[in-house]
mmCIF file with all atom_site columns, C-alpha atoms in Angstrom:
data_model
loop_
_atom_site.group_PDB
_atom_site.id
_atom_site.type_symbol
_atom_site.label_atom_id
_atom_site.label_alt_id
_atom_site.label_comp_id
_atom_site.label_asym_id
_atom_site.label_entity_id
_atom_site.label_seq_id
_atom_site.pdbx_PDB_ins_code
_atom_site.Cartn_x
_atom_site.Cartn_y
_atom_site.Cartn_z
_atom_site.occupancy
_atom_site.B_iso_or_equiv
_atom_site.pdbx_formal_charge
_atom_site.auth_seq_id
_atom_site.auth_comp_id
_atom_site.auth_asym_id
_atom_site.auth_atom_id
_atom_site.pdbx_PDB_model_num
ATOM 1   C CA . UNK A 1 1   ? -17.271 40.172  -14.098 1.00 57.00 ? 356 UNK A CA 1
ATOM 2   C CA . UNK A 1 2   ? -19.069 43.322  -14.174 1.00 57.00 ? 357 UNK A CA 1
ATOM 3   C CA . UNK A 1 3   ? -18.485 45.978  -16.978 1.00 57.00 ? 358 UNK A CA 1
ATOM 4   C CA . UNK A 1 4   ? -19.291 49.829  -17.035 1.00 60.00 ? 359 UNK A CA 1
ATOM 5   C CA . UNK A 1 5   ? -20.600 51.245  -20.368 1.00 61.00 ? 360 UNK A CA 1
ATOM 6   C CA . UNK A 1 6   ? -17.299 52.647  -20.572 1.00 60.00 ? 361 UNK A CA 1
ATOM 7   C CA . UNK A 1 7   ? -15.917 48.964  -21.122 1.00 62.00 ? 362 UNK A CA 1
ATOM 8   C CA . UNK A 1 8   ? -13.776 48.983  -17.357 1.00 64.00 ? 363 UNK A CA 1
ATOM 9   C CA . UNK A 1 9   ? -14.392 45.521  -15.641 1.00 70.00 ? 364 UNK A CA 1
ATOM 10  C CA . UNK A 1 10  ? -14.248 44.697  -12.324 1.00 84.00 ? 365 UNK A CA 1
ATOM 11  C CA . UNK A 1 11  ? -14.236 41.542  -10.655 1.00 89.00 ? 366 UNK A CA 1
ATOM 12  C CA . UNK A 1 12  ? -16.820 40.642  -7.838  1.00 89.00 ? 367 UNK A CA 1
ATOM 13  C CA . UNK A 1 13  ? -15.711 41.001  -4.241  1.00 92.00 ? 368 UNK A CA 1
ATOM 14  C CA . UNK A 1 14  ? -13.152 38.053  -3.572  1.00 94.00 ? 369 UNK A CA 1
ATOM 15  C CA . UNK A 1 15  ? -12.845 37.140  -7.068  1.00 93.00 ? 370 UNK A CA 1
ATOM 16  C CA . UNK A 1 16  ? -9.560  37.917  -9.117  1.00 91.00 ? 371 UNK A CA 1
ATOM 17  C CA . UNK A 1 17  ? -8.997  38.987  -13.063 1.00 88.00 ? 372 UNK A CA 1
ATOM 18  C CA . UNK A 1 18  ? -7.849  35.650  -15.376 1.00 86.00 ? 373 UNK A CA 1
ATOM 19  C CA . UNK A 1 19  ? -4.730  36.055  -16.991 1.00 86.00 ? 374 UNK A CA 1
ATOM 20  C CA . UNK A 1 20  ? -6.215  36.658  -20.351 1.00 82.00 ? 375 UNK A CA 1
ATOM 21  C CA . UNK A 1 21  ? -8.337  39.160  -18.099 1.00 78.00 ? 376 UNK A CA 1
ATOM 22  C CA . UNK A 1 22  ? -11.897 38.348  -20.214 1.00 79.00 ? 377 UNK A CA 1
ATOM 23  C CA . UNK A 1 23  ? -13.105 36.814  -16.515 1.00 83.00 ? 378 UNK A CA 1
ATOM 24  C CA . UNK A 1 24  ? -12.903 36.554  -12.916 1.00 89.00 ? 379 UNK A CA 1
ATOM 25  C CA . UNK A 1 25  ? -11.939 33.301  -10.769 1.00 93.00 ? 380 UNK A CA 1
ATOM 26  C CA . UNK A 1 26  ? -13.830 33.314  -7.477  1.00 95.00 ? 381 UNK A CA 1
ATOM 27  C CA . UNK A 1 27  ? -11.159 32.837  -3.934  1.00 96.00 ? 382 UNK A CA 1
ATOM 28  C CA . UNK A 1 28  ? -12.468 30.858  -1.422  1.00 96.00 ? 383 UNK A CA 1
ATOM 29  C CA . UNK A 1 29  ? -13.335 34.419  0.239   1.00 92.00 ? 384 UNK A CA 1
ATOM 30  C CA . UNK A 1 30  ? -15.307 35.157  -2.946  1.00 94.00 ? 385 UNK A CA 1
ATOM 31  C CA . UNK A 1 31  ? -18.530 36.640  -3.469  1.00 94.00 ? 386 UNK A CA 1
ATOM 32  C CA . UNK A 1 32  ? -21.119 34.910  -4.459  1.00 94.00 ? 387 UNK A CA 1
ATOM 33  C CA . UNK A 1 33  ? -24.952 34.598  -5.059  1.00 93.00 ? 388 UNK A CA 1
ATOM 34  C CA . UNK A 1 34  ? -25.509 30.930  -6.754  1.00 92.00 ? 389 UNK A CA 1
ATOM 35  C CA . UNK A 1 35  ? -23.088 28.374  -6.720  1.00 90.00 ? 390 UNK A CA 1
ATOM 36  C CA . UNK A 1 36  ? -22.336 29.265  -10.766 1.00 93.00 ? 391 UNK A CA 1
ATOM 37  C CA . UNK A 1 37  ? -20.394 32.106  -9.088  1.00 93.00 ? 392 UNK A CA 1
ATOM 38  C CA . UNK A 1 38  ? -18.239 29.797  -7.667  1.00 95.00 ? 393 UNK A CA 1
ATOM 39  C CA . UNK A 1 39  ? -17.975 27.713  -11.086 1.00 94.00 ? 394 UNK A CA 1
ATOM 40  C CA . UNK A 1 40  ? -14.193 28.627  -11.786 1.00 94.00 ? 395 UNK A CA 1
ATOM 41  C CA . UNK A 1 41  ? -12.974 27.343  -8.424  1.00 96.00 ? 396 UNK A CA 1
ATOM 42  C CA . UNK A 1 42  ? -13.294 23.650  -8.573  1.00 97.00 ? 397 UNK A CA 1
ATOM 43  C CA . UNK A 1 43  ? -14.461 21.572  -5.468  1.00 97.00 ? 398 UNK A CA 1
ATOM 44  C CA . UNK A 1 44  ? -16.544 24.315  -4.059  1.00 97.00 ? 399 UNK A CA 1
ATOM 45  C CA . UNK A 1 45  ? -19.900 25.796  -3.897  1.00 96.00 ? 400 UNK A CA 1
ATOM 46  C CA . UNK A 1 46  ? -21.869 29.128  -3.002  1.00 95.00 ? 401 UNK A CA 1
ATOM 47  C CA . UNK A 1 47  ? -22.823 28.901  0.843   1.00 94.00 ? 402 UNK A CA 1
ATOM 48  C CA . UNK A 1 48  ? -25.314 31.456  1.711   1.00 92.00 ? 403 UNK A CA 1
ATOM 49  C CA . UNK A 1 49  ? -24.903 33.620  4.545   1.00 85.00 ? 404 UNK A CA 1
ATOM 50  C CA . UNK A 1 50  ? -27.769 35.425  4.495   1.00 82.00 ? 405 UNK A CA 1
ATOM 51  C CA . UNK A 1 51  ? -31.030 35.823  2.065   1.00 82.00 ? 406 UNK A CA 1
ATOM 52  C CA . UNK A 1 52  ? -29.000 36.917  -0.971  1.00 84.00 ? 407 UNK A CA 1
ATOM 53  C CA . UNK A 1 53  ? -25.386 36.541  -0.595  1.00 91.00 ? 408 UNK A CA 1
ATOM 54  C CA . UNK A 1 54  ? -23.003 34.045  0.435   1.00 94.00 ? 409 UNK A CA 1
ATOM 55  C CA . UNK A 1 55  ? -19.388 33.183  0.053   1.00 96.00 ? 410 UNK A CA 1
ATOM 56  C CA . UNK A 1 56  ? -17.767 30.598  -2.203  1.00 96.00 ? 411 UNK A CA 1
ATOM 57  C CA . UNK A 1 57  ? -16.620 27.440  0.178   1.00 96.00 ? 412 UNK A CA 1
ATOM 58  C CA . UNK A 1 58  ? -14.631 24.334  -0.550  1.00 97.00 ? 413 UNK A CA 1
ATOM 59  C CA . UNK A 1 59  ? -16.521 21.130  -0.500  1.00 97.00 ? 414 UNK A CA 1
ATOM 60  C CA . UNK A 1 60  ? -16.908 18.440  2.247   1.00 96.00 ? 415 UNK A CA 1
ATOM 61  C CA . UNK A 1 61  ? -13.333 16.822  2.112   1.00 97.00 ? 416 UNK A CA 1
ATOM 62  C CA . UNK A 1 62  ? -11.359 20.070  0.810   1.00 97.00 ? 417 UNK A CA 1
ATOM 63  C CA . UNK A 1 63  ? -9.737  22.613  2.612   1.00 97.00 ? 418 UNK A CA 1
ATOM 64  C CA . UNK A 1 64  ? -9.242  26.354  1.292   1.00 97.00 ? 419 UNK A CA 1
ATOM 65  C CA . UNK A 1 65  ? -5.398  26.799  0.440   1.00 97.00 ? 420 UNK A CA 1
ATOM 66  C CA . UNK A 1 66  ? -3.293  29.552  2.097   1.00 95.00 ? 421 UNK A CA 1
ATOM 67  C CA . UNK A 1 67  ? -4.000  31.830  -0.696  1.00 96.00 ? 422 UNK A CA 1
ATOM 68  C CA . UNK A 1 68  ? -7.629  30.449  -1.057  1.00 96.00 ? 423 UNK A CA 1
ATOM 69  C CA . UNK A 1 69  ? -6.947  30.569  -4.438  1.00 96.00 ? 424 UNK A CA 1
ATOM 70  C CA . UNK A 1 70  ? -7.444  26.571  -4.607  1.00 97.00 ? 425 UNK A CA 1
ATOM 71  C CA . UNK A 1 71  ? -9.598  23.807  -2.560  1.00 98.00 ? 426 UNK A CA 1
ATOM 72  C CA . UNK A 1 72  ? -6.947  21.382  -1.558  1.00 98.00 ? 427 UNK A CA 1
ATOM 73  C CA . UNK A 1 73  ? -8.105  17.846  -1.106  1.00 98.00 ? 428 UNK A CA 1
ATOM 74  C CA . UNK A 1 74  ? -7.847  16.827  2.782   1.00 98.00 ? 429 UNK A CA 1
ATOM 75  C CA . UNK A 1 75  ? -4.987  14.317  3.520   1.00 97.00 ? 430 UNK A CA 1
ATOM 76  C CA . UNK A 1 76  ? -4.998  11.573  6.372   1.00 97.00 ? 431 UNK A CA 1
ATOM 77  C CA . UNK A 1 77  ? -1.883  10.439  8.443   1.00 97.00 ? 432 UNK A CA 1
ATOM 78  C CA . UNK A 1 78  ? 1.152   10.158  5.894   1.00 97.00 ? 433 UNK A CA 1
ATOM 79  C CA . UNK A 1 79  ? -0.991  11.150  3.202   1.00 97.00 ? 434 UNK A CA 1
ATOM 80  C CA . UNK A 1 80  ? 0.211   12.951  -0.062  1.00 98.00 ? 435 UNK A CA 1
ATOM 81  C CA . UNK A 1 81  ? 0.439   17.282  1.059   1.00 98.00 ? 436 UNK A CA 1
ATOM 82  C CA . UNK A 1 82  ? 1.310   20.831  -0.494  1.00 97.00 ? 437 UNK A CA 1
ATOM 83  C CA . UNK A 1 83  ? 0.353   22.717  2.212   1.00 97.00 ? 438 UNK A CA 1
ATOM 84  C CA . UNK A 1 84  ? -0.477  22.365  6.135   1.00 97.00 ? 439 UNK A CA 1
ATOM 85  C CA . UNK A 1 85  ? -3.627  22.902  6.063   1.00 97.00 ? 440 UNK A CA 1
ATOM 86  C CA . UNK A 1 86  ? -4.638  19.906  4.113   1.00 97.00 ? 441 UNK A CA 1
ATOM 87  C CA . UNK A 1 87  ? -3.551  17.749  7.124   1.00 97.00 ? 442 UNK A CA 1
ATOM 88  C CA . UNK A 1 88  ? -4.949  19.946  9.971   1.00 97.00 ? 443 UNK A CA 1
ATOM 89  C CA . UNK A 1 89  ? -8.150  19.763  8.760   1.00 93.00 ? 444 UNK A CA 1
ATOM 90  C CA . UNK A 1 90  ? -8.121  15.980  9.865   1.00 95.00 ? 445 UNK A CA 1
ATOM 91  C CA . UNK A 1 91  ? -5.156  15.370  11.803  1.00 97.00 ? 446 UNK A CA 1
ATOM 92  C CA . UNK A 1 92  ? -5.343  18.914  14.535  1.00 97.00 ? 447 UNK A CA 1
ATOM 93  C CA . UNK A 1 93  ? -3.660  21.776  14.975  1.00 96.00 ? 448 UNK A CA 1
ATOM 94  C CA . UNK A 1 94  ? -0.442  19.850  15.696  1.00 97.00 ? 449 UNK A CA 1
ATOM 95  C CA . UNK A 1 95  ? 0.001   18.306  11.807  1.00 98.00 ? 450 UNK A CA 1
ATOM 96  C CA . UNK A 1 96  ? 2.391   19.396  9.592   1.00 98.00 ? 451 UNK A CA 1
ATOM 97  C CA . UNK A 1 97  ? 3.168   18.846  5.815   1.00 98.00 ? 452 UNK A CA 1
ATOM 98  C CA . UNK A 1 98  ? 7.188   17.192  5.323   1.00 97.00 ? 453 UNK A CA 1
ATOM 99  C CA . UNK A 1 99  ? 8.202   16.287  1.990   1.00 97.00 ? 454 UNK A CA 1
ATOM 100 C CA . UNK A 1 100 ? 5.001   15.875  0.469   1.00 97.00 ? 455 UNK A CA 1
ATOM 101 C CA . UNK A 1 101 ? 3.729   13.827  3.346   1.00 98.00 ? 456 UNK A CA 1
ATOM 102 C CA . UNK A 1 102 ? 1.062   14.770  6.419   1.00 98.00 ? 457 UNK A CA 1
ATOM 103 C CA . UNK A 1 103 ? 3.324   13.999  9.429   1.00 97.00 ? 458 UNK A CA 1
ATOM 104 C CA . UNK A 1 104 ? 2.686   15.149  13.496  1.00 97.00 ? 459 UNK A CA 1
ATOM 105 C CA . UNK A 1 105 ? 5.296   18.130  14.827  1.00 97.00 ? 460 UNK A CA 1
ATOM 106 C CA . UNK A 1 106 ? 7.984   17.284  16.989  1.00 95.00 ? 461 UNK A CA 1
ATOM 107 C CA . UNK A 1 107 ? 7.089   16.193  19.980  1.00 93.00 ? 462 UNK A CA 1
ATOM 108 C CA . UNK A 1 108 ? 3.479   14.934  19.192  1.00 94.00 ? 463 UNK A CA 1
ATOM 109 C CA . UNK A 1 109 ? 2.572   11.192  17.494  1.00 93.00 ? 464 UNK A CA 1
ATOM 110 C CA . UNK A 1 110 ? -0.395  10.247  15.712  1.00 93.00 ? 465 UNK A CA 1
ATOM 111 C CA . UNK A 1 111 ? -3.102  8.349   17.908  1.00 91.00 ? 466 UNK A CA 1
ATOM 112 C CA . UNK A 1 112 ? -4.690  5.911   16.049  1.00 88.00 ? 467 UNK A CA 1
ATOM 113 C CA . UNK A 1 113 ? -7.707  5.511   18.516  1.00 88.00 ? 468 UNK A CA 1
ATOM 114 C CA . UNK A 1 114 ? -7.979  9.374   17.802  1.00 91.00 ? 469 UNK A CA 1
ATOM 115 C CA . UNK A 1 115 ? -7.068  9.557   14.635  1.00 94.00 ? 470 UNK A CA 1
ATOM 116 C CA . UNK A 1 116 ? -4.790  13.047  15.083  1.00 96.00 ? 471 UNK A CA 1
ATOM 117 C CA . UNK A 1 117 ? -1.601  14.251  16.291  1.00 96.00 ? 472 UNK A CA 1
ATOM 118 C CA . UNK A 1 118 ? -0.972  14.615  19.803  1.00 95.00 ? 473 UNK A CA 1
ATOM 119 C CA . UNK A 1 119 ? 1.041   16.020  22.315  1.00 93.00 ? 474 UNK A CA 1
ATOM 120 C CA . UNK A 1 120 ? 3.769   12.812  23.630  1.00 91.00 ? 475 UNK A CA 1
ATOM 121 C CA . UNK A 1 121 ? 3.445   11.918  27.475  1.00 92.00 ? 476 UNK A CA 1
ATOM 122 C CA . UNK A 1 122 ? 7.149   10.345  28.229  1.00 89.00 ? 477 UNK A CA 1
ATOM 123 C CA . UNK A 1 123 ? 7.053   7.148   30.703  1.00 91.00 ? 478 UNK A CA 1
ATOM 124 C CA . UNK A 1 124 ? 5.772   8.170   34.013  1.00 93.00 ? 479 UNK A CA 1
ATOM 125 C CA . UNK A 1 125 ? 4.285   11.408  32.978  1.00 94.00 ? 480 UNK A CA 1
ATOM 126 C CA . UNK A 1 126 ? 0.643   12.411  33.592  1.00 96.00 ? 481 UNK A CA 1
ATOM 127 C CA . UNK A 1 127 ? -1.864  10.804  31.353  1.00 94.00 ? 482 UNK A CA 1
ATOM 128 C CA . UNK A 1 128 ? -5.706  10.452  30.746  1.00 93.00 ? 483 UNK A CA 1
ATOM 129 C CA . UNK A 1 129 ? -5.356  7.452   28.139  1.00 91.00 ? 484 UNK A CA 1
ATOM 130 C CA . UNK A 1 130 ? -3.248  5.259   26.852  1.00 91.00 ? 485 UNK A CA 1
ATOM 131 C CA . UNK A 1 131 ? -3.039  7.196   23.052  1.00 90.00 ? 486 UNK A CA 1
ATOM 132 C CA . UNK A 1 132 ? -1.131  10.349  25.039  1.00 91.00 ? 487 UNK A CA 1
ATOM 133 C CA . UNK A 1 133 ? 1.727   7.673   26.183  1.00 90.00 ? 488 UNK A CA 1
ATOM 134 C CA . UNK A 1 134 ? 5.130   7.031   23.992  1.00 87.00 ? 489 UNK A CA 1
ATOM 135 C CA . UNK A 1 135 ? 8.804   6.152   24.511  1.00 81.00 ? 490 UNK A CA 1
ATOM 136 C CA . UNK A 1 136 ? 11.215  6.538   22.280  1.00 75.00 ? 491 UNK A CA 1
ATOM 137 C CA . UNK A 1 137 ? 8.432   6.420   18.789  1.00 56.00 ? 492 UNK A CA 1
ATOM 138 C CA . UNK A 1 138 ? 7.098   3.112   20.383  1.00 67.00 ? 493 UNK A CA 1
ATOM 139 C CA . UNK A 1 139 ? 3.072   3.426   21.668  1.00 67.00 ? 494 UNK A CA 1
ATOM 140 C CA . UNK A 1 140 ? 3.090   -0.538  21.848  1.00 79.00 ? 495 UNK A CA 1
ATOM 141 C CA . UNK A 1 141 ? 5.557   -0.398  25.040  1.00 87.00 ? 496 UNK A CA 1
ATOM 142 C CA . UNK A 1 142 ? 3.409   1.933   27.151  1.00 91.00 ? 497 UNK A CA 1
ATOM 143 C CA . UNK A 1 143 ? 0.160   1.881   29.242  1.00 93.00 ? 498 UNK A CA 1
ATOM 144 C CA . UNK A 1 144 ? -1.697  4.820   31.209  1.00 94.00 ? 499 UNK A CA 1
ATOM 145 C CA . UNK A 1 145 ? -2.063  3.155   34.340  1.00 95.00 ? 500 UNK A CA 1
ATOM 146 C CA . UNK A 1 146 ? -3.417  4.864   37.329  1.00 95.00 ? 501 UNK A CA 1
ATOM 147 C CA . UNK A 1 147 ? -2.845  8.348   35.356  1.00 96.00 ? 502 UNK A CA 1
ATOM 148 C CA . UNK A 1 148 ? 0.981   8.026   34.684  1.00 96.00 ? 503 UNK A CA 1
ATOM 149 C CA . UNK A 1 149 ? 2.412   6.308   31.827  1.00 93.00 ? 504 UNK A CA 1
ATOM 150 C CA . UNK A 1 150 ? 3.703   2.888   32.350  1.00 94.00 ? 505 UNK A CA 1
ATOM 151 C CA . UNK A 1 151 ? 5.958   0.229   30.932  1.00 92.00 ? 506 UNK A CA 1
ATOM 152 C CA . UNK A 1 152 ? 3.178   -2.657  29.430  1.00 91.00 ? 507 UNK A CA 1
ATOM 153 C CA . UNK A 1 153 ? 3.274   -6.366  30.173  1.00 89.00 ? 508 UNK A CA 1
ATOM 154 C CA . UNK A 1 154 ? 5.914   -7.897  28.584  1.00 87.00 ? 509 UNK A CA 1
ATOM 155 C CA . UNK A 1 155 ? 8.347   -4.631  28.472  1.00 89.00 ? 510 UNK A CA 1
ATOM 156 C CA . UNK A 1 156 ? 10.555  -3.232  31.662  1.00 89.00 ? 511 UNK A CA 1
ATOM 157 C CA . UNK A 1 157 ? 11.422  0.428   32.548  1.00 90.00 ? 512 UNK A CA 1
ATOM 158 C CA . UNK A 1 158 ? 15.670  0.837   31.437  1.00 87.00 ? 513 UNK A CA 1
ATOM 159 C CA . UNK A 1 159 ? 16.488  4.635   32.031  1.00 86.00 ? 514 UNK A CA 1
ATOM 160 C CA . UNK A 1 160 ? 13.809  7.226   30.474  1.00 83.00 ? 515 UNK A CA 1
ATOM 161 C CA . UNK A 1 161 ? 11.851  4.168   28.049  1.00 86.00 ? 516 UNK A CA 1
ATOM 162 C CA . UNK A 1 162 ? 10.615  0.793   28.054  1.00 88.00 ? 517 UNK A CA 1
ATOM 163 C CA . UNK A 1 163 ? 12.091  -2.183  26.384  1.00 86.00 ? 518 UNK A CA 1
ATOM 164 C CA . UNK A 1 164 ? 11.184  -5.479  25.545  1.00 82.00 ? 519 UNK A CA 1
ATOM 165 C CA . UNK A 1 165 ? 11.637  -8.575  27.356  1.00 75.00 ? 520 UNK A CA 1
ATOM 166 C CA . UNK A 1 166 ? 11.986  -12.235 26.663  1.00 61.00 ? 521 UNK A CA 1
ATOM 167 C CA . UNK A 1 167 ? 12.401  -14.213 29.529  1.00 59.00 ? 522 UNK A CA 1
ATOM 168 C CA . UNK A 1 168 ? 13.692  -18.306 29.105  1.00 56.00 ? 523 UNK A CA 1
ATOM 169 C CA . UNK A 1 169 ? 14.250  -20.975 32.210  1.00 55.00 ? 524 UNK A CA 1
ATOM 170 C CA . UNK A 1 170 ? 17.381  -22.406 31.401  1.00 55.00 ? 525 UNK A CA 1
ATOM 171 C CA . UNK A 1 171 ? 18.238  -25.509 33.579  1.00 56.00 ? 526 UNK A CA 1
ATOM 172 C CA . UNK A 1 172 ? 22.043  -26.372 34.647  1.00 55.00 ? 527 UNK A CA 1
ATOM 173 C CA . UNK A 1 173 ? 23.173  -29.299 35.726  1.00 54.00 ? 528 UNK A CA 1
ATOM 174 C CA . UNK A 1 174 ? 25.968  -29.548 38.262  1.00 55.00 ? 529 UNK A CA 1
ATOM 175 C CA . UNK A 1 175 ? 28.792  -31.720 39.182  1.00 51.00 ? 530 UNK A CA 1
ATOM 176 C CA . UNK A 1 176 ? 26.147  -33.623 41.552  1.00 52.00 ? 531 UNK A CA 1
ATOM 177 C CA . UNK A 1 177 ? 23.413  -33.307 39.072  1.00 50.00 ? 532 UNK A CA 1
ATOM 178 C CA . UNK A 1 178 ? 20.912  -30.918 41.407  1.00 47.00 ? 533 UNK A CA 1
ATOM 179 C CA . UNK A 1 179 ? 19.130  -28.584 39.413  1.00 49.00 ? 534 UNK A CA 1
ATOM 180 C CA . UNK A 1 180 ? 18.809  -24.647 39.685  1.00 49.00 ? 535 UNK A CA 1
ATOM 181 C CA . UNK A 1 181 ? 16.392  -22.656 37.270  1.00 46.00 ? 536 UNK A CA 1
ATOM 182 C CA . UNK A 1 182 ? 18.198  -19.283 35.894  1.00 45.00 ? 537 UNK A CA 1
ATOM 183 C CA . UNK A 1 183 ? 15.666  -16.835 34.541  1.00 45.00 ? 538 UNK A CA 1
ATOM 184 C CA . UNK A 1 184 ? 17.767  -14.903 31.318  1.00 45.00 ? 539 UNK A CA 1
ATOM 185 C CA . UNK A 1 185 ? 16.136  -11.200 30.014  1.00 47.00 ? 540 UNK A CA 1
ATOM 186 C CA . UNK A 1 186 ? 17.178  -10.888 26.163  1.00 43.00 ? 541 UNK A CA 1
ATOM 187 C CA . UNK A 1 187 ? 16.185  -7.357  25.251  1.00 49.00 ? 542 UNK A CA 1
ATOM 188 C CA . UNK A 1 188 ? 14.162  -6.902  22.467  1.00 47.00 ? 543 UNK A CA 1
ATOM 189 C CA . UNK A 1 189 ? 13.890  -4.630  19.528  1.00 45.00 ? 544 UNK A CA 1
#
């Protein structure tokens, strides 16, 4: 805070009065020359842009809220939220804070092997790897093979997804006891 002899304050460039107004809290936009300047905004520091001055910035791990009045702690895949940006920063442009929770927007899944949201390939679609593929929520059921998305071993294509299959030999026996091997397809769930 910096006073005039004539006892009028003013806060710092990117810093805002306290509610007892007797100090300034730095922004994540704020001001600053040392990283005591950034002292009343917890989990950041002073970056320096140039020789002398620099701007407060939130600490590896925190994002700057919308207001960058706070550094929100970064949240993973289904991870506690309050705003979007605390799953963006790890999960892409494409994550969005639901209830609480860091989920993916509609029409994108989270790839494990990438560890982010993105955009769903539907069975047969164009695809570069198997993380882009998905039918109906299910990752497990589809491959990328030969740069479409296919129904994996074990799974069959039934209208726009693929579902399980369990296949049994069931033997019958006849009124003159010859046999005949019947091949049954239970779908799974």
């Amino acid at each position: 805070m910096v006073c005039s002899p004539g006892r009028v304050c003013e806060c710092m460039r990117g810093h805002y009065p306290s509610e007892d107004r007797r100090g300034c809290i730095a922004t994540t936009s704020g001001l600053c020359f040392e990283t005591s300047d950034c002292n009343t905004l917890p989990s950041s520091s002073c970056f320096i842009l140039d020789q002398f001055e620099g701007t407060c910035t939130c600490n590896d791990a925190y994002t700057s809220s919308e207001d960058e009045r706070e550094c929100l702690p970064d949240a993973s895949f289904h991870g506690s939220c309050r705003e979007a940006v605390q799953c963006v920063s790890r999960l892409g442009f494409y994550a969005v804070c639901r209830e609480g929770q860091c989920e993916c927007q509609n029409n994108y899944h989270y790839s494990i092997t990438e560890e982010r949201c993105i955009g769903d390939v539907g069975l047969l679609g164009p695809c570069v790897n198997t993380s882009q593929c998905v039918t109906r929520g299910e990752q497990n059921a589809v491959v990328c093979l030969d740069g479409r998305c296919s129904c994996s071993q074990g799974y069959e294509q039934f209208q726009d997804y693929c579902r399980g299959t369990v296949k049994c030999n069931v033997t019958r026996h006849n009124a003159s006891h010859a046999q005949r091997n019947l091949t049954i397809i239970y779908e799974t769930s």
